[in-house]
């Protein structure tokens, strides 16, 4: 980096831990370090803190506290829900999902396929919208679970999870949604919903890494994924990550308080950023479905350039963004999400995701709008794609 300035616009990869969250969790690293299963005061105080956090998380998504199980991350929640559905009804050996899920779902599905399960992947159109007619045809009385994300991490697209849940229930299948990107950014009220399982992750909403939760609708059976002690009412073994749980509770409370800001100020910042970039960079296109996206996310393809080269140049100016999914970066394979959407080859390699949060400012947005266009021009001048486009 050639600057001390940091402009962090990679919040779908992970978020800064909120200062209030750090303050809330600290006593559970210092003073209240007891094991919540212990009988003494240290244990009791800690147990009380866990139950408070369970209530805070439940409130954010309109659930009952007893419907929340703490896990280690979004990935564990996703795995637990899908495996539980298959184990609880061994006659049903099919999972229906989409081509644009996170690897936490797609990776598991690949393993399940090797174990003899039948997996159906629903296609999406060029805006990343799920074809619900195709999905309806895939769901049968063999389907154990339909797993469809609430919002996509790369494009921010919001999927019609409630409509899909009705289709699944008509065949007696359970419904899981990976809401890791949606929770804290969109209002969610599970009390008026037909979803059976919902996954969320602390580090996407200003809590630390290593804490997540799984919502399991009352009455829906849950098979333990981690087997051992009787923590979490026998639903998830292992001594609880108490500071993480307290942090997630506080982060959920803050997310609730900032929900309107997310949909107004953060969305406006994203829109200014997006239109500023599109206006200054010819041959750039938004990927996804702008009318129905997360308020903080824009995914833009810059034709004739490599996304990784753009990221490296942005990094020189202290700007953190992402190309494809952070979890799959490190490999230059184009994003499976953009591929599933049929993004043309010239746009597939040069896509950048900017994902904002409540800590971003208008000054930061203007800074990126000023720095990015010369980077694109410079890279196009030297890129083989750029020369190809100019017929050289
Ligand atoms: N699902 C989605 C949509 C995500 O974006 C991520 C993380 O990027 C995950 C699941 C995995 O969450 P975690 O990192 O908490 O395992």
mmCIF file of C-alpha atoms in Angstrom, residues 7-320:
data_model
loop_
_atom_site.group_PDB
_atom_site.id
_atom_site.type_symbol
_atom_site.label_atom_id
_atom_site.label_comp_id
_atom_site.label_asym_id
_atom_site.label_seq_id
_atom_site.Cartn_x
_atom_site.Cartn_y
_atom_site.Cartn_z
ATOM 1 C CA UNK A 7 -11.294 2.382 2.779
ATOM 2 C CA UNK A 8 -12.898 -0.924 3.671
ATOM 3 C CA UNK A 9 -15.599 -1.925 1.199
ATOM 4 C CA UNK A 10 -15.438 -5.704 1.611
ATOM 5 C CA UNK A 11 -18.108 -6.148 4.259
ATOM 6 C CA UNK A 12 -19.677 -9.210 2.622
ATOM 7 C CA UNK A 13 -16.350 -10.975 3.261
ATOM 8 C CA UNK A 14 -16.223 -9.892 6.871
ATOM 9 C CA UNK A 15 -16.941 -6.845 9.000
ATOM 10 C CA UNK A 16 -15.158 -4.754 11.578
ATOM 11 C CA UNK A 17 -16.179 -5.725 15.120
ATOM 12 C CA UNK A 18 -18.303 -2.882 16.498
ATOM 13 C CA UNK A 19 -16.711 -1.104 19.509
ATOM 14 C CA UNK A 20 -19.916 -1.675 21.521
ATOM 15 C CA UNK A 21 -19.620 -5.391 20.752
ATOM 16 C CA UNK A 22 -16.029 -5.512 22.017
ATOM 17 C CA UNK A 23 -17.106 -3.704 25.164
ATOM 18 C CA UNK A 24 -19.947 -6.181 25.733
ATOM 19 C CA UNK A 25 -17.824 -9.296 25.263
ATOM 20 C CA UNK A 26 -14.711 -8.214 27.208
ATOM 21 C CA UNK A 27 -16.000 -9.113 30.701
ATOM 22 C CA UNK A 28 -16.537 -12.674 29.449
ATOM 23 C CA UNK A 29 -12.841 -12.921 28.594
ATOM 24 C CA UNK A 30 -11.636 -11.317 31.820
ATOM 25 C CA UNK A 31 -14.004 -11.474 34.810
ATOM 26 C CA UNK A 32 -16.714 -13.959 33.846
ATOM 27 C CA UNK A 33 -14.631 -16.782 32.416
ATOM 28 C CA UNK A 34 -16.628 -19.609 33.983
ATOM 29 C CA UNK A 35 -18.060 -22.603 32.204
ATOM 30 C CA UNK A 36 -21.816 -22.070 31.720
ATOM 31 C CA UNK A 37 -22.451 -25.680 32.731
ATOM 32 C CA UNK A 38 -20.817 -25.157 36.182
ATOM 33 C CA UNK A 39 -22.959 -24.865 39.300
ATOM 34 C CA UNK A 40 -21.107 -21.922 40.905
ATOM 35 C CA UNK A 41 -21.715 -18.205 40.457
ATOM 36 C CA UNK A 42 -19.164 -17.981 37.659
ATOM 37 C CA UNK A 43 -21.168 -20.523 35.703
ATOM 38 C CA UNK A 44 -24.573 -19.042 36.522
ATOM 39 C CA UNK A 45 -23.577 -15.529 35.469
ATOM 40 C CA UNK A 46 -22.275 -16.841 32.186
ATOM 41 C CA UNK A 47 -25.377 -18.946 31.530
ATOM 42 C CA UNK A 48 -27.499 -15.873 32.080
ATOM 43 C CA UNK A 49 -25.427 -13.954 29.500
ATOM 44 C CA UNK A 50 -25.910 -16.723 26.931
ATOM 45 C CA UNK A 51 -29.677 -16.658 27.405
ATOM 46 C CA UNK A 52 -29.732 -12.862 27.052
ATOM 47 C CA UNK A 53 -27.823 -13.157 23.772
ATOM 48 C CA UNK A 54 -30.197 -15.866 22.550
ATOM 49 C CA UNK A 55 -33.061 -13.444 23.097
ATOM 50 C CA UNK A 56 -31.246 -10.636 21.257
ATOM 51 C CA UNK A 57 -30.565 -12.845 18.221
ATOM 52 C CA UNK A 58 -34.141 -14.146 18.246
ATOM 53 C CA UNK A 59 -35.530 -10.596 18.314
ATOM 54 C CA UNK A 60 -33.503 -9.569 15.257
ATOM 55 C CA UNK A 61 -35.096 -12.308 13.131
ATOM 56 C CA UNK A 62 -38.536 -12.464 14.737
ATOM 57 C CA UNK A 63 -37.962 -15.881 16.311
ATOM 58 C CA UNK A 64 -38.446 -17.327 19.781
ATOM 59 C CA UNK A 65 -35.268 -17.690 21.903
ATOM 60 C CA UNK A 66 -35.649 -21.477 22.089
ATOM 61 C CA UNK A 67 -35.540 -21.593 18.279
ATOM 62 C CA UNK A 68 -31.926 -20.323 18.276
ATOM 63 C CA UNK A 69 -28.924 -22.663 18.558
ATOM 64 C CA UNK A 70 -25.453 -21.134 18.687
ATOM 65 C CA UNK A 71 -22.878 -22.642 16.323
ATOM 66 C CA UNK A 72 -19.322 -21.752 15.325
ATOM 67 C CA UNK A 73 -20.123 -20.114 11.976
ATOM 68 C CA UNK A 74 -22.466 -19.889 9.015
ATOM 69 C CA UNK A 75 -20.869 -22.934 7.430
ATOM 70 C CA UNK A 76 -21.607 -25.104 10.463
ATOM 71 C CA UNK A 77 -25.209 -23.882 10.516
ATOM 72 C CA UNK A 78 -25.656 -24.698 6.808
ATOM 73 C CA UNK A 79 -24.122 -28.175 7.209
ATOM 74 C CA UNK A 80 -26.150 -28.924 10.336
ATOM 75 C CA UNK A 81 -29.498 -28.062 8.758
ATOM 76 C CA UNK A 82 -28.999 -30.045 5.560
ATOM 77 C CA UNK A 83 -27.484 -33.121 7.224
ATOM 78 C CA UNK A 84 -30.165 -33.089 9.908
ATOM 79 C CA UNK A 85 -32.974 -33.136 7.339
ATOM 80 C CA UNK A 86 -31.396 -36.091 5.532
ATOM 81 C CA UNK A 87 -30.767 -38.050 8.731
ATOM 82 C CA UNK A 88 -34.237 -37.463 10.111
ATOM 83 C CA UNK A 89 -36.041 -38.908 7.118
ATOM 84 C CA UNK A 90 -33.807 -41.530 5.566
ATOM 85 C CA UNK A 91 -36.374 -42.383 2.868
ATOM 86 C CA UNK A 92 -35.931 -38.958 1.311
ATOM 87 C CA UNK A 93 -32.559 -38.861 -0.450
ATOM 88 C CA UNK A 94 -32.778 -35.697 -2.489
ATOM 89 C CA UNK A 95 -31.572 -32.137 -1.832
ATOM 90 C CA UNK A 96 -32.722 -29.257 -4.038
ATOM 91 C CA UNK A 97 -30.612 -26.119 -4.107
ATOM 92 C CA UNK A 98 -29.415 -23.461 -6.568
ATOM 93 C CA UNK A 99 -26.275 -22.994 -8.623
ATOM 94 C CA UNK A 100 -25.433 -19.728 -6.846
ATOM 95 C CA UNK A 101 -25.204 -20.922 -3.229
ATOM 96 C CA UNK A 102 -22.127 -20.342 -1.100
ATOM 97 C CA UNK A 103 -19.538 -23.179 -0.990
ATOM 98 C CA UNK A 104 -20.820 -23.903 2.552
ATOM 99 C CA UNK A 105 -23.850 -25.449 0.807
ATOM 100 C CA UNK A 106 -22.421 -26.398 -2.607
ATOM 101 C CA UNK A 107 -19.354 -28.097 -1.113
ATOM 102 C CA UNK A 108 -21.519 -30.196 1.178
ATOM 103 C CA UNK A 109 -23.820 -31.085 -1.718
ATOM 104 C CA UNK A 110 -20.842 -32.324 -3.719
ATOM 105 C CA UNK A 111 -19.866 -34.632 -0.832
ATOM 106 C CA UNK A 112 -23.457 -35.809 -0.445
ATOM 107 C CA UNK A 113 -23.580 -36.619 -4.135
ATOM 108 C CA UNK A 114 -20.494 -38.819 -3.724
ATOM 109 C CA UNK A 115 -22.325 -40.552 -0.858
ATOM 110 C CA UNK A 116 -25.183 -41.446 -3.188
ATOM 111 C CA UNK A 117 -27.636 -38.636 -2.491
ATOM 112 C CA UNK A 118 -29.422 -37.007 -5.385
ATOM 113 C CA UNK A 119 -28.791 -33.264 -5.701
ATOM 114 C CA UNK A 120 -30.714 -30.918 -8.000
ATOM 115 C CA UNK A 121 -29.248 -27.491 -8.768
ATOM 116 C CA UNK A 122 -31.763 -24.904 -9.889
ATOM 117 C CA UNK A 123 -30.490 -22.542 -12.619
ATOM 118 C CA UNK A 124 -30.743 -18.738 -12.495
ATOM 119 C CA UNK A 125 -31.339 -16.212 -15.263
ATOM 120 C CA UNK A 126 -28.894 -13.535 -16.416
ATOM 121 C CA UNK A 127 -29.930 -11.261 -13.553
ATOM 122 C CA UNK A 128 -29.269 -14.014 -11.017
ATOM 123 C CA UNK A 129 -32.942 -14.678 -10.367
ATOM 124 C CA UNK A 130 -33.958 -18.228 -9.541
ATOM 125 C CA UNK A 131 -36.334 -19.819 -12.000
ATOM 126 C CA UNK A 132 -39.081 -20.915 -9.587
ATOM 127 C CA UNK A 133 -40.888 -22.953 -12.272
ATOM 128 C CA UNK A 134 -37.749 -25.042 -12.784
ATOM 129 C CA UNK A 135 -37.344 -25.347 -9.018
ATOM 130 C CA UNK A 136 -40.950 -26.494 -8.616
ATOM 131 C CA UNK A 137 -40.334 -29.264 -11.143
ATOM 132 C CA UNK A 138 -37.256 -30.449 -9.224
ATOM 133 C CA UNK A 139 -38.999 -30.858 -5.864
ATOM 134 C CA UNK A 140 -40.578 -34.290 -5.409
ATOM 135 C CA UNK A 141 -41.767 -36.507 -2.575
ATOM 136 C CA UNK A 142 -38.136 -37.738 -2.449
ATOM 137 C CA UNK A 143 -36.888 -34.270 -1.461
ATOM 138 C CA UNK A 144 -35.670 -34.067 2.120
ATOM 139 C CA UNK A 145 -34.738 -30.386 2.076
ATOM 140 C CA UNK A 146 -34.714 -27.378 -0.205
ATOM 141 C CA UNK A 147 -31.815 -25.039 0.583
ATOM 142 C CA UNK A 148 -31.935 -21.603 -1.042
ATOM 143 C CA UNK A 149 -30.000 -18.571 0.133
ATOM 144 C CA UNK A 150 -31.891 -15.467 1.279
ATOM 145 C CA UNK A 151 -29.405 -13.168 -0.437
ATOM 146 C CA UNK A 152 -26.395 -13.862 -2.598
ATOM 147 C CA UNK A 153 -23.014 -12.855 -1.224
ATOM 148 C CA UNK A 154 -21.538 -11.844 -4.593
ATOM 149 C CA UNK A 155 -24.320 -9.892 -6.293
ATOM 150 C CA UNK A 156 -26.517 -9.105 -3.282
ATOM 151 C CA UNK A 157 -29.541 -10.539 -5.124
ATOM 152 C CA UNK A 158 -32.471 -11.376 -2.863
ATOM 153 C CA UNK A 159 -34.158 -14.721 -3.591
ATOM 154 C CA UNK A 160 -37.886 -15.524 -3.171
ATOM 155 C CA UNK A 161 -37.374 -17.851 -0.196
ATOM 156 C CA UNK A 162 -40.975 -17.760 1.042
ATOM 157 C CA UNK A 163 -42.424 -18.660 -2.346
ATOM 158 C CA UNK A 164 -39.874 -21.484 -2.585
ATOM 159 C CA UNK A 165 -40.757 -22.674 0.936
ATOM 160 C CA UNK A 166 -44.406 -23.102 -0.128
ATOM 161 C CA UNK A 167 -43.295 -25.225 -3.083
ATOM 162 C CA UNK A 168 -41.150 -27.400 -0.806
ATOM 163 C CA UNK A 169 -43.796 -27.859 1.864
ATOM 164 C CA UNK A 170 -46.314 -28.994 -0.741
ATOM 165 C CA UNK A 171 -44.115 -32.097 -1.060
ATOM 166 C CA UNK A 172 -43.424 -32.475 2.660
ATOM 167 C CA UNK A 173 -39.818 -31.272 2.287
ATOM 168 C CA UNK A 174 -38.085 -29.061 4.833
ATOM 169 C CA UNK A 175 -36.747 -25.624 3.922
ATOM 170 C CA UNK A 176 -33.382 -24.133 4.816
ATOM 171 C CA UNK A 177 -32.178 -20.663 3.958
ATOM 172 C CA UNK A 178 -28.612 -19.434 4.186
ATOM 173 C CA UNK A 179 -29.316 -15.912 5.430
ATOM 174 C CA UNK A 180 -25.686 -15.177 6.331
ATOM 175 C CA UNK A 181 -25.689 -12.075 4.103
ATOM 176 C CA UNK A 182 -29.275 -11.020 4.736
ATOM 177 C CA UNK A 183 -29.406 -10.922 8.538
ATOM 178 C CA UNK A 184 -28.776 -7.396 9.763
ATOM 179 C CA UNK A 185 -29.197 -5.911 6.287
ATOM 180 C CA UNK A 186 -32.851 -6.774 5.611
ATOM 181 C CA UNK A 187 -35.815 -7.026 7.976
ATOM 182 C CA UNK A 188 -36.542 -10.676 8.768
ATOM 183 C CA UNK A 189 -39.581 -11.852 10.667
ATOM 184 C CA UNK A 190 -39.634 -15.613 11.073
ATOM 185 C CA UNK A 191 -42.779 -15.480 13.193
ATOM 186 C CA UNK A 192 -44.658 -14.812 9.970
ATOM 187 C CA UNK A 193 -42.635 -17.166 7.827
ATOM 188 C CA UNK A 194 -42.649 -20.736 6.613
ATOM 189 C CA UNK A 195 -38.881 -21.268 6.820
ATOM 190 C CA UNK A 196 -37.735 -24.304 8.848
ATOM 191 C CA UNK A 197 -33.992 -23.572 9.197
ATOM 192 C CA UNK A 198 -32.074 -20.304 8.857
ATOM 193 C CA UNK A 199 -28.293 -19.833 9.091
ATOM 194 C CA UNK A 200 -26.555 -16.670 10.229
ATOM 195 C CA UNK A 201 -22.979 -15.703 11.000
ATOM 196 C CA UNK A 202 -21.584 -13.199 13.502
ATOM 197 C CA UNK A 203 -18.660 -11.872 11.497
ATOM 198 C CA UNK A 204 -20.962 -10.556 8.770
ATOM 199 C CA UNK A 205 -22.746 -8.254 11.193
ATOM 200 C CA UNK A 206 -19.979 -6.668 13.253
ATOM 201 C CA UNK A 207 -19.440 -9.530 15.730
ATOM 202 C CA UNK A 208 -16.171 -11.521 15.689
ATOM 203 C CA UNK A 209 -15.381 -14.555 13.580
ATOM 204 C CA UNK A 210 -16.113 -17.971 15.062
ATOM 205 C CA UNK A 211 -19.708 -17.527 16.130
ATOM 206 C CA UNK A 212 -22.904 -18.280 14.241
ATOM 207 C CA UNK A 213 -26.434 -19.426 14.870
ATOM 208 C CA UNK A 214 -29.000 -21.768 13.425
ATOM 209 C CA UNK A 215 -32.709 -21.024 13.682
ATOM 210 C CA UNK A 216 -34.799 -24.190 13.862
ATOM 211 C CA UNK A 217 -38.546 -23.621 13.738
ATOM 212 C CA UNK A 218 -40.354 -24.945 16.805
ATOM 213 C CA UNK A 219 -41.453 -28.549 16.232
ATOM 214 C CA UNK A 220 -38.886 -29.249 13.489
ATOM 215 C CA UNK A 221 -36.539 -32.041 14.578
ATOM 216 C CA UNK A 222 -32.812 -31.292 14.698
ATOM 217 C CA UNK A 223 -30.114 -33.943 14.602
ATOM 218 C CA UNK A 224 -26.914 -33.012 16.388
ATOM 219 C CA UNK A 225 -23.999 -32.306 14.067
ATOM 220 C CA UNK A 226 -21.430 -32.089 16.872
ATOM 221 C CA UNK A 227 -21.969 -34.972 19.272
ATOM 222 C CA UNK A 228 -20.817 -34.963 22.872
ATOM 223 C CA UNK A 229 -22.069 -32.961 25.855
ATOM 224 C CA UNK A 230 -25.584 -31.653 26.350
ATOM 225 C CA UNK A 231 -24.888 -27.972 25.613
ATOM 226 C CA UNK A 232 -27.441 -25.923 23.684
ATOM 227 C CA UNK A 233 -30.304 -28.084 25.011
ATOM 228 C CA UNK A 234 -28.653 -31.165 23.519
ATOM 229 C CA UNK A 235 -28.687 -29.658 20.017
ATOM 230 C CA UNK A 236 -25.006 -28.756 19.649
ATOM 231 C CA UNK A 237 -22.279 -30.261 21.814
ATOM 232 C CA UNK A 238 -19.110 -28.430 22.849
ATOM 233 C CA UNK A 239 -18.443 -25.856 25.562
ATOM 234 C CA UNK A 240 -20.034 -22.618 24.439
ATOM 235 C CA UNK A 241 -18.014 -19.769 22.918
ATOM 236 C CA UNK A 242 -19.336 -17.417 25.571
ATOM 237 C CA UNK A 243 -17.575 -14.171 24.521
ATOM 238 C CA UNK A 244 -18.600 -14.876 20.924
ATOM 239 C CA UNK A 245 -22.206 -15.558 21.896
ATOM 240 C CA UNK A 246 -22.400 -12.364 23.973
ATOM 241 C CA UNK A 247 -20.834 -10.493 21.050
ATOM 242 C CA UNK A 248 -23.356 -11.900 18.582
ATOM 243 C CA UNK A 249 -26.195 -10.895 20.902
ATOM 244 C CA UNK A 250 -24.937 -7.324 21.126
ATOM 245 C CA UNK A 251 -24.266 -7.192 17.375
ATOM 246 C CA UNK A 252 -27.832 -8.375 16.744
ATOM 247 C CA UNK A 253 -29.205 -5.642 19.006
ATOM 248 C CA UNK A 254 -27.117 -3.016 17.164
ATOM 249 C CA UNK A 255 -28.119 -4.404 13.764
ATOM 250 C CA UNK A 256 -31.766 -4.034 14.748
ATOM 251 C CA UNK A 257 -31.159 -0.399 15.738
ATOM 252 C CA UNK A 258 -29.322 0.327 12.459
ATOM 253 C CA UNK A 259 -31.656 -1.550 10.108
ATOM 254 C CA UNK A 260 -33.319 1.597 8.746
ATOM 255 C CA UNK A 261 -29.952 3.273 8.238
ATOM 256 C CA UNK A 262 -28.822 0.234 6.267
ATOM 257 C CA UNK A 263 -31.746 0.639 3.876
ATOM 258 C CA UNK A 264 -31.416 4.414 3.532
ATOM 259 C CA UNK A 265 -27.943 5.884 4.110
ATOM 260 C CA UNK A 266 -25.924 2.768 3.237
ATOM 261 C CA UNK A 267 -28.090 2.084 0.161
ATOM 262 C CA UNK A 268 -27.658 5.711 -0.966
ATOM 263 C CA UNK A 269 -23.883 5.481 -0.571
ATOM 264 C CA UNK A 270 -23.868 2.269 -2.597
ATOM 265 C CA UNK A 271 -25.973 3.921 -5.315
ATOM 266 C CA UNK A 272 -23.692 6.976 -5.482
ATOM 267 C CA UNK A 273 -20.672 4.685 -5.719
ATOM 268 C CA UNK A 274 -22.260 2.549 -8.402
ATOM 269 C CA UNK A 275 -23.500 5.385 -10.599
ATOM 270 C CA UNK A 276 -20.229 7.290 -10.156
ATOM 271 C CA UNK A 277 -18.229 4.274 -11.330
ATOM 272 C CA UNK A 278 -20.549 3.392 -14.213
ATOM 273 C CA UNK A 279 -20.566 7.023 -15.379
ATOM 274 C CA UNK A 280 -16.769 7.272 -15.386
ATOM 275 C CA UNK A 281 -15.880 3.808 -16.718
ATOM 276 C CA UNK A 282 -17.145 2.876 -20.176
ATOM 277 C CA UNK A 283 -17.804 -0.817 -20.811
ATOM 278 C CA UNK A 284 -18.781 -1.561 -17.232
ATOM 279 C CA UNK A 285 -22.000 -3.324 -16.183
ATOM 280 C CA UNK A 286 -23.754 -4.136 -12.931
ATOM 281 C CA UNK A 287 -24.197 -7.866 -12.299
ATOM 282 C CA UNK A 288 -27.397 -8.897 -10.572
ATOM 283 C CA UNK A 289 -30.838 -7.491 -10.124
ATOM 284 C CA UNK A 290 -30.625 -3.869 -8.921
ATOM 285 C CA UNK A 291 -34.301 -3.498 -7.900
ATOM 286 C CA UNK A 292 -34.044 -6.422 -5.508
ATOM 287 C CA UNK A 293 -30.595 -6.439 -3.921
ATOM 288 C CA UNK A 294 -29.012 -6.109 -0.515
ATOM 289 C CA UNK A 295 -28.705 -2.393 0.246
ATOM 290 C CA UNK A 296 -24.936 -2.530 0.676
ATOM 291 C CA UNK A 297 -23.736 -4.513 -2.340
ATOM 292 C CA UNK A 298 -22.776 -3.730 -5.921
ATOM 293 C CA UNK A 299 -21.030 -6.122 -8.270
ATOM 294 C CA UNK A 300 -19.617 -4.497 -11.398
ATOM 295 C CA UNK A 301 -17.918 -6.125 -14.394
ATOM 296 C CA UNK A 302 -15.237 -4.059 -16.092
ATOM 297 C CA UNK A 303 -14.840 -5.489 -19.568
ATOM 298 C CA UNK A 304 -11.343 -6.248 -20.935
ATOM 299 C CA UNK A 305 -9.533 -6.267 -17.564
ATOM 300 C CA UNK A 306 -8.684 -8.794 -14.851
ATOM 301 C CA UNK A 307 -10.481 -8.284 -11.537
ATOM 302 C CA UNK A 308 -7.388 -9.279 -9.569
ATOM 303 C CA UNK A 309 -5.321 -6.557 -11.272
ATOM 304 C CA UNK A 310 -7.984 -3.969 -10.358
ATOM 305 C CA UNK A 311 -7.957 -5.170 -6.752
ATOM 306 C CA UNK A 312 -4.177 -4.901 -6.501
ATOM 307 C CA UNK A 313 -4.257 -1.334 -7.831
ATOM 308 C CA UNK A 314 -7.121 -0.380 -5.509
ATOM 309 C CA UNK A 315 -5.152 -1.896 -2.661
ATOM 310 C CA UNK A 316 -2.313 0.539 -3.431
ATOM 311 C CA UNK A 317 -4.767 3.308 -2.569
ATOM 312 C CA UNK A 318 -5.904 1.531 0.599
ATOM 313 C CA UNK A 319 -9.216 0.408 -0.887
ATOM 314 C CA UNK A 320 -10.357 -3.103 0.078
#
